Amino acid sequence: MKLDNRSNKLLEELISNPSVTSKDIEQKYGLTRRQLGYSITKINEWLTDEKLPEIQRTKKGFFIIDQSVFTTFSKGETSKQEDTSILSEEHRMHMILMMLLSKEDLSLVHFTSELKVSKNTILSDLKQAQQFISNYGLTVRYTRRDGYVLDGEEFQIRKLLLHVLEKILRLKNGAELLSRLVDIKAAEVKEITQRIESVEKKLNLKFTDDRMATMPYSLILVTRRIKKGNLIRAFYIKYEELSDTKQYHATEEILYDVADIPMEERLFITLYLLTTNVYWSEFLTEEAIPNLMEALDDMLRLFERRAVISIRDREQLLNKLLLHVKPAYYRIKYQLAELHDMQHTVSQEFMELHHLVKKSTEPLAELIGMPIPESETTYLTMLIGGWLSKQGDSIQEKTKAIVVCPKGISVSRLMYSQLKELFPEFIFLDTLSVREFQQYPFAYDLVFSPIALETDKKLFITSSFMETEEKARLRKQVMLEVHGYIASDLDVEEILAIVQNHAEITNEVQLSKDLYRYLHRDEADAIRKQRDKEPAMTLADFITPETITLRDSASSWEAALKVGAAPLIRKGAIDSAYVEAMVGEEEKDPYIVIGPNLAIPHATPEDGVNDVSMSLLRLKKGVAFTEDYSIQLIFIIAAVDKKKHLKALMQLMRLAGNEADQKALIEATDKETVVNIIQKYATN
């Protein structure tokens, strides 16, 4: 009798550590109580064959081993092993799925014989497998005639096949295990590998080593399914999108001996080749995906702005990104496969970098039409992070700040915009509510907030809207705290001398002027000039007699929103869906109250905004908003971007700080009185 590998390992564990308990072994080897019992039975059967006493177990889980067993092992008489591994429940599930994907007429006997576990264990594993494949829209079905089979769309079965194959090949000796499990001969692997190498020559590229290790098995198993008649019947990828690619024509190298190959199967193999990672390509821009390079360039520029970094040799980095993103484009768009799960490989050093990269992938997500998966974002982080290290840059050395505002999205964005312009040298990671701040996972150095917060970082209390003097005062305070100096104290000549030691200056006079202008600039004037470039609408431009509604009361918050939004719906500025979205925002963002009786409900532009607009509903008797507030002034805001309504919002913030004018609005008997009060704030 031969001992399987698991039983042999357990016997060696018991001999070397006789005081070990059942619970210790279960935890160390990831075994269930039933699996351990099964192995002990096998060990005892082997000991009986060897004419040795069986191992006994006590009620407390200890093992009693006869001295003759120790003596036998001390002489070097070890058991003979089969070439199998100790498999976890997850590994067994993957092996069961691979058998279902590759074999027919399967019964419980086939599974128990292959995996060396009991029928009950297999039944439990099958339940786990069913739960897992439900994500693919697949089911495991059993009949007496067919045994265990997979049911579902063939395209989803192919996705499952590629996923399970990856998992098994990542095991130690995974290739040998897979070849034995589904009967793949070495000659088959060699033949298909040669075809892939021929494809590499046709495409003028080199696939990555890990892809080359996987592709032969993937293509062998896929072509087997094709030959058995397991075909993709309906394919949602348009022929025109893939048929002009070199990969489409290269499929002939792989499928030349498969008769009557349907068009859908050619497209599938083409897609598989397109989604496969490469580490070198002679023609990066050939057959480029329309606008992909532009999207990558936009992504990189967004990242540079957020990380306050200038990337050198950006063309080289863009080409490196393109090499990865071209296959990723098809992986993401058609959800055929993903990279290995990499989010846990992001070290603490790269957590904030990963966050900034993730926030910068909007152009790429917009081009593909789908969010960028975490695994792909992680890989982009590694590429960009490696490039920054190469050029000697790190965001760890930069000052990182967050903005914490309890007054809702619009006010938070206003604060964020002001502070980012005021401190262009800082990395602003996020704008957060108080609750988000309490659970914020990333490292930062500074916190800006209108309220006191419990934090061990430097906290700067600032108002939601800052006047010119406050901005200048805040910048001086922050620069003294962070760097120990104020910019205006710097000497231009000393800076020029330092620059001359490390770089060649082509126009010293102009550089001196530019440095002086920057170091002695008035921050508030610079910000105002920048903002003046954009058309700025005032509060009076929005709040007009047509957008004002005067009522005594409203039956509920929802009813108040409908009444307040009615003028904007009539003029076509918003759709009715925007009102429903604002109602939904109440639960997600209760911090829209910016004054004792004043609220600014809003939603996102995508929820139904056609034009930037605002309206005012005045209620003499307040309407309940949550349990804490009774609101009498409701300014509904519908924004199309982050800029056009900001000046009006700043003016509204000043109104929120004036109790006398709020009271006058509440008591107003006509719209003209309201307009006159609003006009006071529209001139600043």
PDB file of C-alpha atoms in Angstrom, residues 195-468:
ATOM      1  CA  ARG A 195       2.317  27.876 -32.775  1.00  0.00           C
ATOM      2  CA  ILE A 196       2.288  30.688 -30.212  1.00  0.00           C
ATOM      3  CA  GLU A 197       5.931  31.495 -31.002  1.00  0.00           C
ATOM      4  CA  SER A 198       4.930  31.661 -34.666  1.00  0.00           C
ATOM      5  CA  VAL A 199       2.150  34.074 -33.700  1.00  0.00           C
ATOM      6  CA  GLU A 200       4.691  36.231 -31.843  1.00  0.00           C
ATOM      7  CA  LYS A 201       6.691  36.558 -35.064  1.00  0.00           C
ATOM      8  CA  LYS A 202       3.604  37.461 -37.064  1.00  0.00           C
ATOM      9  CA  LEU A 203       2.588  40.089 -34.532  1.00  0.00           C
ATOM     10  CA  ASN A 204       6.133  41.412 -33.985  1.00  0.00           C
ATOM     11  CA  LEU A 205       5.845  41.130 -30.227  1.00  0.00           C
ATOM     12  CA  LYS A 206       6.824  38.988 -27.254  1.00  0.00           C
ATOM     13  CA  PHE A 207       4.309  37.742 -24.720  1.00  0.00           C
ATOM     14  CA  THR A 208       5.300  37.896 -21.041  1.00  0.00           C
ATOM     15  CA  ASP A 209       6.789  34.742 -19.500  1.00  0.00           C
ATOM     16  CA  ASP A 210       3.797  34.054 -17.267  1.00  0.00           C
ATOM     17  CA  ARG A 211       1.452  34.373 -20.262  1.00  0.00           C
ATOM     18  CA  MET A 212       3.624  31.994 -22.280  1.00  0.00           C
ATOM     19  CA  ALA A 213       3.398  29.493 -19.425  1.00  0.00           C
ATOM     20  CA  THR A 214      -0.396  29.696 -19.404  1.00  0.00           C
ATOM     21  CA  MET A 215      -1.391  30.151 -23.045  1.00  0.00           C
ATOM     22  CA  PRO A 216      -0.618  26.608 -24.323  1.00  0.00           C
ATOM     23  CA  TYR A 217      -2.912  25.015 -21.739  1.00  0.00           C
ATOM     24  CA  SER A 218      -5.628  27.643 -22.314  1.00  0.00           C
ATOM     25  CA  LEU A 219      -5.621  27.119 -26.060  1.00  0.00           C
ATOM     26  CA  ILE A 220      -5.476  23.323 -25.804  1.00  0.00           C
ATOM     27  CA  LEU A 221      -8.532  23.222 -23.529  1.00  0.00           C
ATOM     28  CA  VAL A 222     -10.441  25.803 -25.601  1.00  0.00           C
ATOM     29  CA  THR A 223      -9.815  23.939 -28.878  1.00  0.00           C
ATOM     30  CA  ARG A 224     -10.907  20.702 -27.200  1.00  0.00           C
ATOM     31  CA  ARG A 225     -14.223  22.302 -26.336  1.00  0.00           C
ATOM     32  CA  ILE A 226     -14.562  23.573 -29.915  1.00  0.00           C
ATOM     33  CA  LYS A 227     -13.885  20.111 -31.352  1.00  0.00           C
ATOM     34  CA  LYS A 228     -16.483  18.593 -28.985  1.00  0.00           C
ATOM     35  CA  GLY A 229     -19.091  21.031 -30.301  1.00  0.00           C
ATOM     36  CA  ASN A 230     -19.175  23.282 -27.237  1.00  0.00           C
ATOM     37  CA  LEU A 231     -19.406  26.447 -29.305  1.00  0.00           C
ATOM     38  CA  ILE A 232     -20.102  30.106 -28.598  1.00  0.00           C
ATOM     39  CA  ARG A 233     -23.500  30.600 -30.236  1.00  0.00           C
ATOM     40  CA  ALA A 234     -23.994  34.333 -29.750  1.00  0.00           C
ATOM     41  CA  PHE A 235     -21.118  36.768 -29.521  1.00  0.00           C
ATOM     42  CA  TYR A 236     -21.652  40.350 -28.430  1.00  0.00           C
ATOM     43  CA  ILE A 237     -18.349  41.581 -29.922  1.00  0.00           C
ATOM     44  CA  LYS A 238     -18.778  43.095 -33.344  1.00  0.00           C
ATOM     45  CA  TYR A 239     -16.898  41.432 -36.189  1.00  0.00           C
ATOM     46  CA  GLU A 240     -15.702  44.811 -37.491  1.00  0.00           C
ATOM     47  CA  GLU A 241     -14.016  45.634 -34.192  1.00  0.00           C
ATOM     48  CA  LEU A 242     -11.617  42.674 -34.238  1.00  0.00           C
ATOM     49  CA  SER A 243     -11.406  41.434 -37.823  1.00  0.00           C
ATOM     50  CA  ASP A 244      -8.892  44.080 -38.948  1.00  0.00           C
ATOM     51  CA  THR A 245      -6.384  43.251 -36.222  1.00  0.00           C
ATOM     52  CA  LYS A 246      -3.267  41.172 -36.761  1.00  0.00           C
ATOM     53  CA  GLN A 247      -4.426  38.943 -33.931  1.00  0.00           C
ATOM     54  CA  TYR A 248      -7.458  37.898 -35.983  1.00  0.00           C
ATOM     55  CA  HIS A 249      -5.307  36.695 -38.866  1.00  0.00           C
ATOM     56  CA  ALA A 250      -2.841  35.074 -36.445  1.00  0.00           C
ATOM     57  CA  THR A 251      -5.570  32.712 -35.186  1.00  0.00           C
ATOM     58  CA  GLU A 252      -5.010  30.662 -38.342  1.00  0.00           C
ATOM     59  CA  GLU A 253      -1.683  29.580 -36.840  1.00  0.00           C
ATOM     60  CA  ILE A 254      -3.503  28.189 -33.823  1.00  0.00           C
ATOM     61  CA  LEU A 255      -6.679  26.793 -35.389  1.00  0.00           C
ATOM     62  CA  TYR A 256      -5.439  25.573 -38.789  1.00  0.00           C
ATOM     63  CA  ASP A 257      -6.154  21.916 -37.924  1.00  0.00           C
ATOM     64  CA  VAL A 258      -9.654  22.570 -36.521  1.00  0.00           C
ATOM     65  CA  ALA A 259     -12.159  21.976 -39.330  1.00  0.00           C
ATOM     66  CA  ASP A 260     -15.034  24.370 -40.046  1.00  0.00           C
ATOM     67  CA  ILE A 261     -14.153  26.794 -37.286  1.00  0.00           C
ATOM     68  CA  PRO A 262     -17.094  29.197 -36.774  1.00  0.00           C
ATOM     69  CA  MET A 263     -16.574  32.961 -36.981  1.00  0.00           C
ATOM     70  CA  GLU A 264     -17.504  33.350 -33.302  1.00  0.00           C
ATOM     71  CA  GLU A 265     -14.656  31.037 -32.291  1.00  0.00           C
ATOM     72  CA  ARG A 266     -12.170  32.951 -34.419  1.00  0.00           C
ATOM     73  CA  LEU A 267     -13.284  36.116 -32.677  1.00  0.00           C
ATOM     74  CA  PHE A 268     -12.915  34.485 -29.274  1.00  0.00           C
ATOM     75  CA  ILE A 269      -9.328  33.360 -29.947  1.00  0.00           C
ATOM     76  CA  THR A 270      -8.607  36.831 -31.348  1.00  0.00           C
ATOM     77  CA  LEU A 271      -9.956  38.425 -28.189  1.00  0.00           C
ATOM     78  CA  TYR A 272      -7.870  36.053 -26.075  1.00  0.00           C
ATOM     79  CA  LEU A 273      -4.716  37.091 -27.938  1.00  0.00           C
ATOM     80  CA  LEU A 274      -5.636  40.770 -27.627  1.00  0.00           C
ATOM     81  CA  THR A 275      -6.064  40.448 -23.859  1.00  0.00           C
ATOM     82  CA  THR A 276      -2.731  38.707 -23.341  1.00  0.00           C
ATOM     83  CA  ASN A 277       0.021  40.814 -21.780  1.00  0.00           C
ATOM     84  CA  VAL A 278       3.183  41.553 -23.753  1.00  0.00           C
ATOM     85  CA  TYR A 279       6.531  42.915 -22.594  1.00  0.00           C
ATOM     86  CA  TRP A 280       7.816  44.024 -25.993  1.00  0.00           C
ATOM     87  CA  SER A 281       6.225  45.130 -29.255  1.00  0.00           C
ATOM     88  CA  GLU A 282       7.873  46.481 -32.389  1.00  0.00           C
ATOM     89  CA  PHE A 283       4.831  48.433 -33.508  1.00  0.00           C
ATOM     90  CA  LEU A 284       3.254  50.067 -30.482  1.00  0.00           C
ATOM     91  CA  THR A 285       1.033  52.448 -32.399  1.00  0.00           C
ATOM     92  CA  GLU A 286       0.068  50.071 -35.193  1.00  0.00           C
ATOM     93  CA  GLU A 287      -3.633  49.192 -35.118  1.00  0.00           C
ATOM     94  CA  ALA A 288      -3.917  51.439 -32.062  1.00  0.00           C
ATOM     95  CA  ILE A 289      -7.267  51.657 -30.320  1.00  0.00           C
ATOM     96  CA  PRO A 290      -8.802  55.013 -31.337  1.00  0.00           C
ATOM     97  CA  ASN A 291      -8.061  57.753 -28.780  1.00  0.00           C
ATOM     98  CA  LEU A 292      -6.261  55.337 -26.401  1.00  0.00           C
ATOM     99  CA  MET A 293      -3.003  57.294 -26.409  1.00  0.00           C
ATOM    100  CA  GLU A 294      -4.918  60.541 -25.838  1.00  0.00           C
ATOM    101  CA  ALA A 295      -6.781  58.981 -22.884  1.00  0.00           C
ATOM    102  CA  LEU A 296      -3.501  57.783 -21.366  1.00  0.00           C
ATOM    103  CA  ASP A 297      -1.969  61.224 -21.836  1.00  0.00           C
ATOM    104  CA  ASP A 298      -4.988  62.847 -20.140  1.00  0.00           C
ATOM    105  CA  MET A 299      -4.740  60.314 -17.310  1.00  0.00           C
ATOM    106  CA  LEU A 300      -1.064  61.100 -16.821  1.00  0.00           C
ATOM    107  CA  ARG A 301      -1.714  64.858 -16.802  1.00  0.00           C
ATOM    108  CA  LEU A 302      -4.461  64.450 -14.214  1.00  0.00           C
ATOM    109  CA  PHE A 303      -2.057  62.428 -12.090  1.00  0.00           C
ATOM    110  CA  GLU A 304       0.677  65.050 -12.436  1.00  0.00           C
ATOM    111  CA  ARG A 305      -1.691  67.761 -11.244  1.00  0.00           C
ATOM    112  CA  ARG A 306      -2.946  65.709  -8.311  1.00  0.00           C
ATOM    113  CA  ALA A 307       0.507  64.494  -7.278  1.00  0.00           C
ATOM    114  CA  VAL A 308       2.191  67.873  -7.929  1.00  0.00           C
ATOM    115  CA  ILE A 309       4.837  66.070  -9.978  1.00  0.00           C
ATOM    116  CA  SER A 310       6.290  66.663 -13.425  1.00  0.00           C
ATOM    117  CA  ILE A 311       7.049  63.365 -15.182  1.00  0.00           C
ATOM    118  CA  ARG A 312      10.236  63.347 -17.204  1.00  0.00           C
ATOM    119  CA  ASP A 313      10.581  61.346 -20.430  1.00  0.00           C
ATOM    120  CA  ARG A 314       6.794  61.095 -20.494  1.00  0.00           C
ATOM    121  CA  GLU A 315       6.748  59.693 -24.037  1.00  0.00           C
ATOM    122  CA  GLN A 316       8.696  56.663 -22.849  1.00  0.00           C
ATOM    123  CA  LEU A 317       6.321  56.188 -19.922  1.00  0.00           C
ATOM    124  CA  LEU A 318       3.300  56.590 -22.205  1.00  0.00           C
ATOM    125  CA  ASN A 319       4.665  53.849 -24.471  1.00  0.00           C
ATOM    126  CA  LYS A 320       5.225  51.624 -21.460  1.00  0.00           C
ATOM    127  CA  LEU A 321       1.671  52.259 -20.287  1.00  0.00           C
ATOM    128  CA  LEU A 322       0.319  51.648 -23.783  1.00  0.00           C
ATOM    129  CA  LEU A 323       2.051  48.271 -23.904  1.00  0.00           C
ATOM    130  CA  HIS A 324       0.065  47.214 -20.830  1.00  0.00           C
ATOM    131  CA  VAL A 325      -3.177  49.063 -21.443  1.00  0.00           C
ATOM    132  CA  LYS A 326      -3.808  47.774 -24.970  1.00  0.00           C
ATOM    133  CA  PRO A 327      -4.563  44.219 -23.742  1.00  0.00           C
ATOM    134  CA  ALA A 328      -6.150  45.632 -20.585  1.00  0.00           C
ATOM    135  CA  TYR A 329      -8.575  47.618 -22.767  1.00  0.00           C
ATOM    136  CA  TYR A 330     -10.047  44.390 -24.164  1.00  0.00           C
ATOM    137  CA  ARG A 331      -9.873  42.608 -20.801  1.00  0.00           C
ATOM    138  CA  ILE A 332     -11.915  45.343 -19.143  1.00  0.00           C
ATOM    139  CA  LYS A 333     -14.313  46.113 -21.984  1.00  0.00           C
ATOM    140  CA  TYR A 334     -15.316  42.520 -22.639  1.00  0.00           C
ATOM    141  CA  GLN A 335     -14.714  41.176 -19.113  1.00  0.00           C
ATOM    142  CA  LEU A 336     -12.899  38.163 -20.501  1.00  0.00           C
ATOM    143  CA  ALA A 337     -10.229  37.937 -17.832  1.00  0.00           C
ATOM    144  CA  GLU A 338      -8.367  39.982 -15.259  1.00  0.00           C
ATOM    145  CA  LEU A 339      -4.824  40.140 -13.984  1.00  0.00           C
ATOM    146  CA  HIS A 340      -4.038  38.278 -10.815  1.00  0.00           C
ATOM    147  CA  ASP A 341      -5.524  39.950  -7.765  1.00  0.00           C
ATOM    148  CA  MET A 342      -2.826  42.498  -6.937  1.00  0.00           C
ATOM    149  CA  GLN A 343      -4.394  44.967  -4.520  1.00  0.00           C
ATOM    150  CA  HIS A 344      -2.744  43.286  -1.529  1.00  0.00           C
ATOM    151  CA  THR A 345       0.689  43.721  -3.141  1.00  0.00           C
ATOM    152  CA  VAL A 346       0.519  47.515  -2.823  1.00  0.00           C
ATOM    153  CA  SER A 347       2.906  48.362  -0.015  1.00  0.00           C
ATOM    154  CA  GLN A 348       2.174  51.058   2.524  1.00  0.00           C
ATOM    155  CA  GLU A 349       4.646  53.253   0.673  1.00  0.00           C
ATOM    156  CA  PHE A 350       2.452  53.161  -2.430  1.00  0.00           C
ATOM    157  CA  MET A 351      -1.000  53.436  -0.808  1.00  0.00           C
ATOM    158  CA  GLU A 352      -1.376  57.176  -1.372  1.00  0.00           C
ATOM    159  CA  LEU A 353       0.177  56.904  -4.839  1.00  0.00           C
ATOM    160  CA  HIS A 354      -2.356  54.175  -5.676  1.00  0.00           C
ATOM    161  CA  HIS A 355      -5.146  56.445  -4.462  1.00  0.00           C
ATOM    162  CA  LEU A 356      -4.008  59.297  -6.718  1.00  0.00           C
ATOM    163  CA  VAL A 357      -3.588  56.991  -9.733  1.00  0.00           C
ATOM    164  CA  LYS A 358      -7.061  55.549  -9.165  1.00  0.00           C
ATOM    165  CA  LYS A 359      -8.598  59.041  -9.083  1.00  0.00           C
ATOM    166  CA  SER A 360      -6.787  59.883 -12.338  1.00  0.00           C
ATOM    167  CA  THR A 361      -8.100  56.956 -14.417  1.00  0.00           C
ATOM    168  CA  GLU A 362     -11.322  58.787 -15.377  1.00  0.00           C
ATOM    169  CA  PRO A 363     -10.268  59.410 -19.033  1.00  0.00           C
ATOM    170  CA  LEU A 364      -9.404  55.726 -19.468  1.00  0.00           C
ATOM    171  CA  ALA A 365     -12.660  54.567 -17.861  1.00  0.00           C
ATOM    172  CA  GLU A 366     -14.614  56.966 -20.080  1.00  0.00           C
ATOM    173  CA  LEU A 367     -12.920  55.639 -23.235  1.00  0.00           C
ATOM    174  CA  ILE A 368     -13.565  51.985 -22.313  1.00  0.00           C
ATOM    175  CA  GLY A 369     -17.039  52.674 -20.976  1.00  0.00           C
ATOM    176  CA  MET A 370     -16.443  50.738 -17.767  1.00  0.00           C
ATOM    177  CA  PRO A 371     -14.739  51.373 -14.393  1.00  0.00           C
ATOM    178  CA  ILE A 372     -11.092  50.323 -14.186  1.00  0.00           C
ATOM    179  CA  PRO A 373     -10.788  47.183 -11.987  1.00  0.00           C
ATOM    180  CA  GLU A 374      -8.657  47.308  -8.870  1.00  0.00           C
ATOM    181  CA  SER A 375      -6.153  44.797 -10.262  1.00  0.00           C
ATOM    182  CA  GLU A 376      -5.529  46.917 -13.374  1.00  0.00           C
ATOM    183  CA  THR A 377      -5.261  50.121 -11.320  1.00  0.00           C
ATOM    184  CA  THR A 378      -2.722  48.435  -9.074  1.00  0.00           C
ATOM    185  CA  TYR A 379      -0.592  47.493 -12.056  1.00  0.00           C
ATOM    186  CA  LEU A 380      -0.745  51.090 -13.344  1.00  0.00           C
ATOM    187  CA  THR A 381       0.372  52.230  -9.894  1.00  0.00           C
ATOM    188  CA  MET A 382       3.364  49.914 -10.041  1.00  0.00           C
ATOM    189  CA  LEU A 383       4.350  51.204 -13.490  1.00  0.00           C
ATOM    190  CA  ILE A 384       4.010  54.873 -12.537  1.00  0.00           C
ATOM    191  CA  GLY A 385       5.578  54.359  -9.102  1.00  0.00           C
ATOM    192  CA  GLY A 386       8.572  52.617 -10.644  1.00  0.00           C
ATOM    193  CA  TRP A 387       8.974  55.441 -13.132  1.00  0.00           C
ATOM    194  CA  LEU A 388       8.915  58.068 -10.367  1.00  0.00           C
ATOM    195  CA  SER A 389      11.519  56.118  -8.394  1.00  0.00           C
ATOM    196  CA  LYS A 390      13.663  55.978 -11.515  1.00  0.00           C
ATOM    197  CA  GLN A 391      13.565  59.774 -11.872  1.00  0.00           C
ATOM    198  CA  GLY A 392      14.169  60.253  -8.143  1.00  0.00           C
ATOM    199  CA  ASP A 393      10.677  61.471  -7.204  1.00  0.00           C
ATOM    200  CA  SER A 394       8.362  60.289  -4.447  1.00  0.00           C
ATOM    201  CA  ILE A 395       5.063  61.620  -3.200  1.00  0.00           C
ATOM    202  CA  GLN A 396       6.144  60.484   0.260  1.00  0.00           C
ATOM    203  CA  GLU A 397       8.445  63.504   0.371  1.00  0.00           C
ATOM    204  CA  LYS A 398       5.644  65.936  -0.491  1.00  0.00           C
ATOM    205  CA  THR A 399       3.197  67.528   1.917  1.00  0.00           C
ATOM    206  CA  LYS A 400      -0.174  65.771   1.707  1.00  0.00           C
ATOM    207  CA  ALA A 401      -3.377  67.450   2.873  1.00  0.00           C
ATOM    208  CA  ILE A 402      -7.055  66.637   3.236  1.00  0.00           C
ATOM    209  CA  VAL A 403     -10.110  68.892   3.515  1.00  0.00           C
ATOM    210  CA  VAL A 404     -12.773  67.950   6.070  1.00  0.00           C
ATOM    211  CA  CYS A 405     -16.058  69.815   5.759  1.00  0.00           C
ATOM    212  CA  PRO A 406     -19.352  68.984   7.509  1.00  0.00           C
ATOM    213  CA  LYS A 407     -21.446  71.183   5.197  1.00  0.00           C
ATOM    214  CA  GLY A 408     -22.067  69.011   2.173  1.00  0.00           C
ATOM    215  CA  ILE A 409     -20.627  68.340  -1.259  1.00  0.00           C
ATOM    216  CA  SER A 410     -20.885  71.816  -2.821  1.00  0.00           C
ATOM    217  CA  VAL A 411     -19.328  73.632   0.126  1.00  0.00           C
ATOM    218  CA  SER A 412     -16.617  70.952   0.396  1.00  0.00           C
ATOM    219  CA  ARG A 413     -15.744  71.384  -3.272  1.00  0.00           C
ATOM    220  CA  LEU A 414     -15.575  75.138  -2.794  1.00  0.00           C
ATOM    221  CA  MET A 415     -13.139  74.776   0.120  1.00  0.00           C
ATOM    222  CA  TYR A 416     -11.115  72.182  -1.787  1.00  0.00           C
ATOM    223  CA  SER A 417     -10.867  74.445  -4.852  1.00  0.00           C
ATOM    224  CA  GLN A 418      -9.803  77.475  -2.818  1.00  0.00           C
ATOM    225  CA  LEU A 419      -7.186  75.598  -0.806  1.00  0.00           C
ATOM    226  CA  LYS A 420      -5.721  73.806  -3.820  1.00  0.00           C
ATOM    227  CA  GLU A 421      -5.228  77.157  -5.561  1.00  0.00           C
ATOM    228  CA  LEU A 422      -3.829  78.722  -2.402  1.00  0.00           C
ATOM    229  CA  PHE A 423      -1.324  75.875  -1.831  1.00  0.00           C
ATOM    230  CA  PRO A 424      -0.313  74.585  -5.289  1.00  0.00           C
ATOM    231  CA  GLU A 425       2.747  72.857  -3.802  1.00  0.00           C
ATOM    232  CA  PHE A 426       0.673  70.505  -1.617  1.00  0.00           C
ATOM    233  CA  ILE A 427      -0.957  67.233  -2.639  1.00  0.00           C
ATOM    234  CA  PHE A 428      -4.651  67.410  -1.726  1.00  0.00           C
ATOM    235  CA  LEU A 429      -5.760  63.806  -1.421  1.00  0.00           C
ATOM    236  CA  ASP A 430      -9.489  64.205  -0.758  1.00  0.00           C
ATOM    237  CA  THR A 431     -12.350  66.268   0.527  1.00  0.00           C
ATOM    238  CA  LEU A 432     -14.189  64.369   3.276  1.00  0.00           C
ATOM    239  CA  SER A 433     -17.173  64.483   5.566  1.00  0.00           C
ATOM    240  CA  VAL A 434     -16.480  64.128   9.306  1.00  0.00           C
ATOM    241  CA  ARG A 435     -17.573  60.482   9.243  1.00  0.00           C
ATOM    242  CA  GLU A 436     -15.310  59.711   6.286  1.00  0.00           C
ATOM    243  CA  PHE A 437     -12.436  61.469   8.031  1.00  0.00           C
ATOM    244  CA  GLN A 438     -12.795  59.243  11.093  1.00  0.00           C
ATOM    245  CA  GLN A 439     -12.156  56.166   8.945  1.00  0.00           C
ATOM    246  CA  TYR A 440      -9.731  57.632   6.380  1.00  0.00           C
ATOM    247  CA  PRO A 441      -7.115  54.988   5.492  1.00  0.00           C
ATOM    248  CA  PHE A 442      -4.377  57.051   3.835  1.00  0.00           C
ATOM    249  CA  ALA A 443      -1.403  58.916   5.299  1.00  0.00           C
ATOM    250  CA  TYR A 444      -1.549  62.731   5.323  1.00  0.00           C
ATOM    251  CA  ASP A 445       0.262  65.635   6.958  1.00  0.00           C
ATOM    252  CA  LEU A 446      -2.268  68.490   7.168  1.00  0.00           C
ATOM    253  CA  VAL A 447      -5.994  68.855   7.802  1.00  0.00           C
ATOM    254  CA  PHE A 448      -8.022  71.906   6.750  1.00  0.00           C
ATOM    255  CA  SER A 449     -11.492  72.188   8.280  1.00  0.00           C
ATOM    256  CA  PRO A 450     -13.997  74.807   9.459  1.00  0.00           C
ATOM    257  CA  ILE A 451     -14.464  72.850  12.708  1.00  0.00           C
ATOM    258  CA  ALA A 452     -12.200  71.409  15.395  1.00  0.00           C
ATOM    259  CA  LEU A 453     -11.293  67.764  14.861  1.00  0.00           C
ATOM    260  CA  GLU A 454      -9.533  65.134  16.922  1.00  0.00           C
ATOM    261  CA  THR A 455      -6.283  64.426  15.063  1.00  0.00           C
ATOM    262  CA  ASP A 456      -2.576  64.101  15.769  1.00  0.00           C
ATOM    263  CA  LYS A 457      -1.762  65.883  12.492  1.00  0.00           C
ATOM    264  CA  LYS A 458      -1.438  69.630  11.954  1.00  0.00           C
ATOM    265  CA  LEU A 459      -4.985  71.052  11.899  1.00  0.00           C
ATOM    266  CA  PHE A 460      -5.796  74.446  10.394  1.00  0.00           C
ATOM    267  CA  ILE A 461      -9.230  75.890  11.137  1.00  0.00           C
ATOM    268  CA  THR A 462     -10.501  77.866   8.177  1.00  0.00           C
ATOM    269  CA  SER A 463     -13.910  79.148   7.179  1.00  0.00           C
ATOM    270  CA  SER A 464     -15.824  77.576   4.330  1.00  0.00           C
ATOM    271  CA  PHE A 465     -15.455  80.799   2.357  1.00  0.00           C
ATOM    272  CA  MET A 466     -12.264  82.845   2.803  1.00  0.00           C
ATOM    273  CA  GLU A 467     -11.899  86.543   2.101  1.00  0.00           C
ATOM    274  CA  THR A 468      -8.667  87.964   0.659  1.00  0.00           C
TER     275      THR A 468
END
